[in-house]
Tab-separated table of C-alpha atoms in Angstrom:
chain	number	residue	atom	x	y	z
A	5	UNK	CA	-65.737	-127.162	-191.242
A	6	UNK	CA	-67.367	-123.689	-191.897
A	7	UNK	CA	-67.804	-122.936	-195.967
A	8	UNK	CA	-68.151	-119.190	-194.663
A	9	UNK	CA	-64.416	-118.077	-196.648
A	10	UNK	CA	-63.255	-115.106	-198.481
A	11	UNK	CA	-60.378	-116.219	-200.674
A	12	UNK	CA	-58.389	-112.585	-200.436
A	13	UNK	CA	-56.826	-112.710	-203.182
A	14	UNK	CA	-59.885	-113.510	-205.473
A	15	UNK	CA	-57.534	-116.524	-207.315
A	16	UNK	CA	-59.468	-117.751	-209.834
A	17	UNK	CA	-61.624	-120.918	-209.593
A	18	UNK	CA	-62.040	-122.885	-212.628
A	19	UNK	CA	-65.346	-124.720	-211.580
A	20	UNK	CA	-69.102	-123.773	-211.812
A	21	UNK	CA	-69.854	-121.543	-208.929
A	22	UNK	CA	-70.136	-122.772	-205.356
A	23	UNK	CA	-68.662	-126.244	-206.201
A	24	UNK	CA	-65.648	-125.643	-204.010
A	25	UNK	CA	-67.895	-124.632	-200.817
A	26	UNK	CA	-69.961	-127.925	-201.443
A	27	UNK	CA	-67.030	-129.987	-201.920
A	28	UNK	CA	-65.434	-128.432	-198.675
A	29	UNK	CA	-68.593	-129.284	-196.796
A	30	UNK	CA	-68.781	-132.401	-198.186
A	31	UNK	CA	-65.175	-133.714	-196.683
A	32	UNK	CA	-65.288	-136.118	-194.033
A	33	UNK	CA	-63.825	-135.563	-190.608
A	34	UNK	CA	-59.842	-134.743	-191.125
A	35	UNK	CA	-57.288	-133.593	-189.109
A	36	UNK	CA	-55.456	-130.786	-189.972
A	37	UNK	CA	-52.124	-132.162	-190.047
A	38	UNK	CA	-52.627	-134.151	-192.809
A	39	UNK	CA	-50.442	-133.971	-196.114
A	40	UNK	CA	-53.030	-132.760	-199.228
A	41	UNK	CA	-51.856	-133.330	-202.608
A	42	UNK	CA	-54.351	-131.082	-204.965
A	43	UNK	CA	-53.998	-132.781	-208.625
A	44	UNK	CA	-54.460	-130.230	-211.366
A	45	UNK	CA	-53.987	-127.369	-208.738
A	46	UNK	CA	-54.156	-124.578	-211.631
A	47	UNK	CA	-54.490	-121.133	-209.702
A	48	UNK	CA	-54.186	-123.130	-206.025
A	49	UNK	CA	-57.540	-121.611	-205.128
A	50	UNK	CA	-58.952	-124.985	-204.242
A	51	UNK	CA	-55.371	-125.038	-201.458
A	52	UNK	CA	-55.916	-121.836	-200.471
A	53	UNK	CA	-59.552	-122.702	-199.147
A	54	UNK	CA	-58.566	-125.728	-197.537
A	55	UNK	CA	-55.110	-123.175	-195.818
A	56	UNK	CA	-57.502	-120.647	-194.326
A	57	UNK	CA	-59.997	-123.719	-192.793
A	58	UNK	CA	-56.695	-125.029	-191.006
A	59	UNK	CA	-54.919	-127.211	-193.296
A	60	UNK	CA	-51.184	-126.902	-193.098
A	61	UNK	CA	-49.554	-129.232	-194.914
A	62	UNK	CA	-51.135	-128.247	-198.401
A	63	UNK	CA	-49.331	-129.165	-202.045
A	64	UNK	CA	-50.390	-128.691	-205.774
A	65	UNK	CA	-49.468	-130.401	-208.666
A	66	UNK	CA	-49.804	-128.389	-212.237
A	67	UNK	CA	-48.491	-128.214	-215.555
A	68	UNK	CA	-48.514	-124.778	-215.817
A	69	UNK	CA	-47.007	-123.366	-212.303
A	70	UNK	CA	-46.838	-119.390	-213.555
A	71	UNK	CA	-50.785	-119.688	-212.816
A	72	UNK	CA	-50.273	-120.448	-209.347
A	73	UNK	CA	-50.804	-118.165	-206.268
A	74	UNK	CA	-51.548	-119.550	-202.808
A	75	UNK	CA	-49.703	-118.037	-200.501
A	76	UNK	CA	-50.591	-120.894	-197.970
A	77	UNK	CA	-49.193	-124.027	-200.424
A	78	UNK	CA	-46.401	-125.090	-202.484
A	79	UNK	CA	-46.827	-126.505	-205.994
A	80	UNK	CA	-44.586	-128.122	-208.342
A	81	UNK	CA	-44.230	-129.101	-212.277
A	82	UNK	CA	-45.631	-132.137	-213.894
A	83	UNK	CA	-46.859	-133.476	-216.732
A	84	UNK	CA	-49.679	-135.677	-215.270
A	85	UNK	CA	-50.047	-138.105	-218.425
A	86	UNK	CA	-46.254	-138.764	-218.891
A	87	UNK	CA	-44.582	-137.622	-215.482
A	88	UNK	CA	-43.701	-139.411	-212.483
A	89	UNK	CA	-44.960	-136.820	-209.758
A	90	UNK	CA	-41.725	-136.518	-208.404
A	91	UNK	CA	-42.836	-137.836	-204.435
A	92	UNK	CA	-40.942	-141.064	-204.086
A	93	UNK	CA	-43.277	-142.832	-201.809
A	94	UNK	CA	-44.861	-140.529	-200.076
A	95	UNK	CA	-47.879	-140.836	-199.075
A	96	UNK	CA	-51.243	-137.802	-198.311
A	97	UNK	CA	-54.002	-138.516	-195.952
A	98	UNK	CA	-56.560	-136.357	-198.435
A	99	UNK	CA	-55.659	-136.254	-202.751
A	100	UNK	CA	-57.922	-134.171	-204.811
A	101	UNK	CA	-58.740	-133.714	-208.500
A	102	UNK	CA	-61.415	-131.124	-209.288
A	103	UNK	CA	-62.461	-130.907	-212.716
A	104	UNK	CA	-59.319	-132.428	-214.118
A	105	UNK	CA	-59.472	-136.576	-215.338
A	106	UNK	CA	-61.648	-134.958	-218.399
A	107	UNK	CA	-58.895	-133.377	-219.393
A	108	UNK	CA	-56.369	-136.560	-219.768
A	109	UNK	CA	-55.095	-138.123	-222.353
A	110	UNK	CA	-55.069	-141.235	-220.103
A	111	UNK	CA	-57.467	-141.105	-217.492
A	112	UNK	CA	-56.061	-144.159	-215.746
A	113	UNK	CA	-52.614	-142.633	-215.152
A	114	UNK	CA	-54.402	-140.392	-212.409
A	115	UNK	CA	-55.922	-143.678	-210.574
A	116	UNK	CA	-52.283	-144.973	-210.943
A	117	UNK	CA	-50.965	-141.885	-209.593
A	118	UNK	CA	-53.443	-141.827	-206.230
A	119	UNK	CA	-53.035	-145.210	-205.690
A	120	UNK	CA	-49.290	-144.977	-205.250
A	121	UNK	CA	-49.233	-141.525	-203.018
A	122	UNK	CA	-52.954	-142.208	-201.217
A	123	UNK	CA	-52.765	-143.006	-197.305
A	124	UNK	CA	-54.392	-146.462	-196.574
A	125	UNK	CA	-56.790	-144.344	-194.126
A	126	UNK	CA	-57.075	-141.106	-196.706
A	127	UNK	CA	-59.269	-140.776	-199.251
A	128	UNK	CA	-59.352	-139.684	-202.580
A	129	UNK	CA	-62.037	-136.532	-204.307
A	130	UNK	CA	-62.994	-136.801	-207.325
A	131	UNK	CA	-65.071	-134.378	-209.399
A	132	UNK	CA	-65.674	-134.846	-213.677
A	133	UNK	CA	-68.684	-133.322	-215.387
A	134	UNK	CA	-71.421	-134.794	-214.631
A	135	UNK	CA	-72.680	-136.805	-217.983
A	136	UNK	CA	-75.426	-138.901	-215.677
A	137	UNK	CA	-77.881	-136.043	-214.823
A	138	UNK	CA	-81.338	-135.995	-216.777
A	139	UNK	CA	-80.751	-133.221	-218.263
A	140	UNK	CA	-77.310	-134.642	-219.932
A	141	UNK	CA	-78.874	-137.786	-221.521
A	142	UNK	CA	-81.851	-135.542	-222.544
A	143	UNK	CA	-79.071	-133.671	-224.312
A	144	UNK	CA	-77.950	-136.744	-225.893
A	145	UNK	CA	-81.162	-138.008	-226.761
A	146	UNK	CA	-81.816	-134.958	-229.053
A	147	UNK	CA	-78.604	-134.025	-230.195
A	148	UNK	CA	-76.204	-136.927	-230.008
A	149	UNK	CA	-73.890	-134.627	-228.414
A	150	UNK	CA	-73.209	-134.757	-224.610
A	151	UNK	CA	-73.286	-131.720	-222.213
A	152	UNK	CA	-69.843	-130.113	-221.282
A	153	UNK	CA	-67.787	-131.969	-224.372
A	154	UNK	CA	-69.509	-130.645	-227.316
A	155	UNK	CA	-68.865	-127.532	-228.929
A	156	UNK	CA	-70.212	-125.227	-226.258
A	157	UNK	CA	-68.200	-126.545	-223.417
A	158	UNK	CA	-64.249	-126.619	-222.772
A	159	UNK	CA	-62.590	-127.683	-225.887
A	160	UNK	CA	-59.869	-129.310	-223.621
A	161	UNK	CA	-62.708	-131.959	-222.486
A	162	UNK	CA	-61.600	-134.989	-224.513
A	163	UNK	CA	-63.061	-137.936	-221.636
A	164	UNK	CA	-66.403	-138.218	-220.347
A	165	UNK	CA	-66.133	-140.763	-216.921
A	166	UNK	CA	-68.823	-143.016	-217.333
A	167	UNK	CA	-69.824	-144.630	-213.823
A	168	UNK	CA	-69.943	-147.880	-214.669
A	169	UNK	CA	-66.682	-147.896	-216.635
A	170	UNK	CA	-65.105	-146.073	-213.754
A	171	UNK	CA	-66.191	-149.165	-211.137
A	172	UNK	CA	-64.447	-151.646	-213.910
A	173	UNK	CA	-61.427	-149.610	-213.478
A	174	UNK	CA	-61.055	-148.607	-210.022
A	175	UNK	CA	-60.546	-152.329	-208.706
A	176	UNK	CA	-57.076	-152.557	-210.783
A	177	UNK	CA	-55.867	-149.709	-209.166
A	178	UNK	CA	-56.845	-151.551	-205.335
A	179	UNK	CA	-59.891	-148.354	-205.063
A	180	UNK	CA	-63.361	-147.936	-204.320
A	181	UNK	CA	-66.094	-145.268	-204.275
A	182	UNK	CA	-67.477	-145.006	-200.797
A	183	UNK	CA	-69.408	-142.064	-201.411
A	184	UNK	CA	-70.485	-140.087	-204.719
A	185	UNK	CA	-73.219	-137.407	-205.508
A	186	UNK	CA	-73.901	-134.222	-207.638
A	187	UNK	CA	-74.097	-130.652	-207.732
A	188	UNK	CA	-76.101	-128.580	-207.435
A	189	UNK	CA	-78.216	-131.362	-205.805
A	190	UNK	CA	-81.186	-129.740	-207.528
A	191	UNK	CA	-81.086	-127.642	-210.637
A	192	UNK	CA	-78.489	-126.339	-213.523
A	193	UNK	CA	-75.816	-124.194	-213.981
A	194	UNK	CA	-74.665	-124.798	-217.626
A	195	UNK	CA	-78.349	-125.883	-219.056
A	196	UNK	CA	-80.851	-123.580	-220.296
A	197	UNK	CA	-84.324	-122.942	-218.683
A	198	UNK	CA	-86.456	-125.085	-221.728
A	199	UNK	CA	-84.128	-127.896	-220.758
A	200	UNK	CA	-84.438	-127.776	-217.084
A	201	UNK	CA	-88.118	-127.983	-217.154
A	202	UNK	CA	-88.140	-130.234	-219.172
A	203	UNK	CA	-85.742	-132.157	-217.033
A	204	UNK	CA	-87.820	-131.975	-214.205
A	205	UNK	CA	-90.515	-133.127	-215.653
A	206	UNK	CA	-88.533	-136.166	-217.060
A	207	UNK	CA	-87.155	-137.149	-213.421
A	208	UNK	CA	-91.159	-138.182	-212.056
A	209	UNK	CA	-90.379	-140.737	-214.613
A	210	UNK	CA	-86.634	-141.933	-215.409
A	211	UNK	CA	-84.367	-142.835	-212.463
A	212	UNK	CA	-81.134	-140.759	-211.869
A	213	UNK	CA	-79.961	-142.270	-209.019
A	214	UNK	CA	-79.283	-139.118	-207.386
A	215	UNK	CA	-76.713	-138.142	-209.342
A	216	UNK	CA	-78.603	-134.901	-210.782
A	217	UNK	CA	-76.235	-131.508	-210.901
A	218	UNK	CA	-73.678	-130.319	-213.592
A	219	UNK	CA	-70.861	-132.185	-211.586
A	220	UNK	CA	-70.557	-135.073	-210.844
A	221	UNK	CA	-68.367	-135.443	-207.188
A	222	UNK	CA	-66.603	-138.757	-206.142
A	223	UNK	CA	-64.847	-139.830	-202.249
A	224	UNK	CA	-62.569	-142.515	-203.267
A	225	UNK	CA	-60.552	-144.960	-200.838
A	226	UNK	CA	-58.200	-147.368	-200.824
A	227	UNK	CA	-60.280	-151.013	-201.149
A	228	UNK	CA	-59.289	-152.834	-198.189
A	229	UNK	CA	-61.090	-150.108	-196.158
A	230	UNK	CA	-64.615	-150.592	-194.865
């Protein structure tokens, strides 16, 4: 799939810059016809990408639908904490959640959610904040306060995803990561220049399992799948 799109009418994308071009790269091999079900769709720029690379069967799920503008999607109203989503059992061959489980009351009632609507064969993208980086626990070594849910990030960040809490949970919902990284691979967005050095420095000698980057990005799948 080509990352080389103009999104023509400019909707907004609430993510660091370039994280939807990585995360379409980043896809695995999909046909086209699949249903997509984007979680936390806000403007529906994330849909509109995936519309002009081919995707035709393309739906969003927000509370706030007045935000919404892809003119190659649909998008309906829920309340993703309280609300059934409203699909009966249907299911998509490709869910995805960008930058949204932080901002849950419940953060389980989204696993519950793709669990009940995910293809056996689909598969499941996840991207939180990424509080795993070296920078982000050298942040929390000095301040006690972690990156991107202290008073400088989005005040609607109330839950970090810690990995290994995440694998606890996952199982109970029948799901498994088969494939996780972050971006930027190398480098910072959201951290200043003192810290990056520093962080560089840091990395010749604490391990972050590759999971440097501001965001941390997750392909999810149903369990019984190899």
């Amino acid at each position: 799939m080509s990352s080389q799109i103009i999104v023509k009418k400019q909707l907004v994308e609430r993510t660091i810059s370039g994280l939807h071009d990585n995360l379409l790269q980043s896809l695995p091999q999909l046909s086209s016809d699949i249903p997509v079900l984007d979680i936390g769709c806000g403007t529906g720029a994330w849909l509109e990408r995936l519309s002009f690379v081919g995707f035709k069967h393309l739906h969003g799920i927000d509370l706030d639908v007045q935000q919404f503008g892809a003119e190659g999607a649909t998008c309906s109203q829920a309340n993703l904490d309280y609300d059934d989503l409203g699909f009966g059992n249907r299911k998509f061959g490709l869910i995805t959640a960008i930058e949204v489980i932080e901002h849950l009351e419940n953060p389980g009632r989204i696993l519950y959610h793709v669990a009940r609507h995910l293809d056996n064969n689909g598969y499941f993208l996840l991207t939180t904040p990424n509080i795993h980086s070296v920078s982000c626990r050298l942040k929390f070594l000095i301040t006690g306060k972690l990156a991107s849910f202290d008073e400088k990030g989005d005040p609607t960040h109330i839950y970090p995803v810690l990995l290994s809490c995440l694998n606890r949970v996952l199982p109970r919902y029948s799901l498994k990561i088969v494939k996780q990284w972050g971006y930027p691979a190398t480098g910072s967005l959201i951290f200043c220049h003192n810290t990056r050095i520093i962080s560089r420095v840091l990395e010749l000698f604490i391990s972050s399992n590759g999971l440097n980057g501001d965001t941390l990005c997750m392909l999810i799948q149903k369990a019984n799948n190899s």
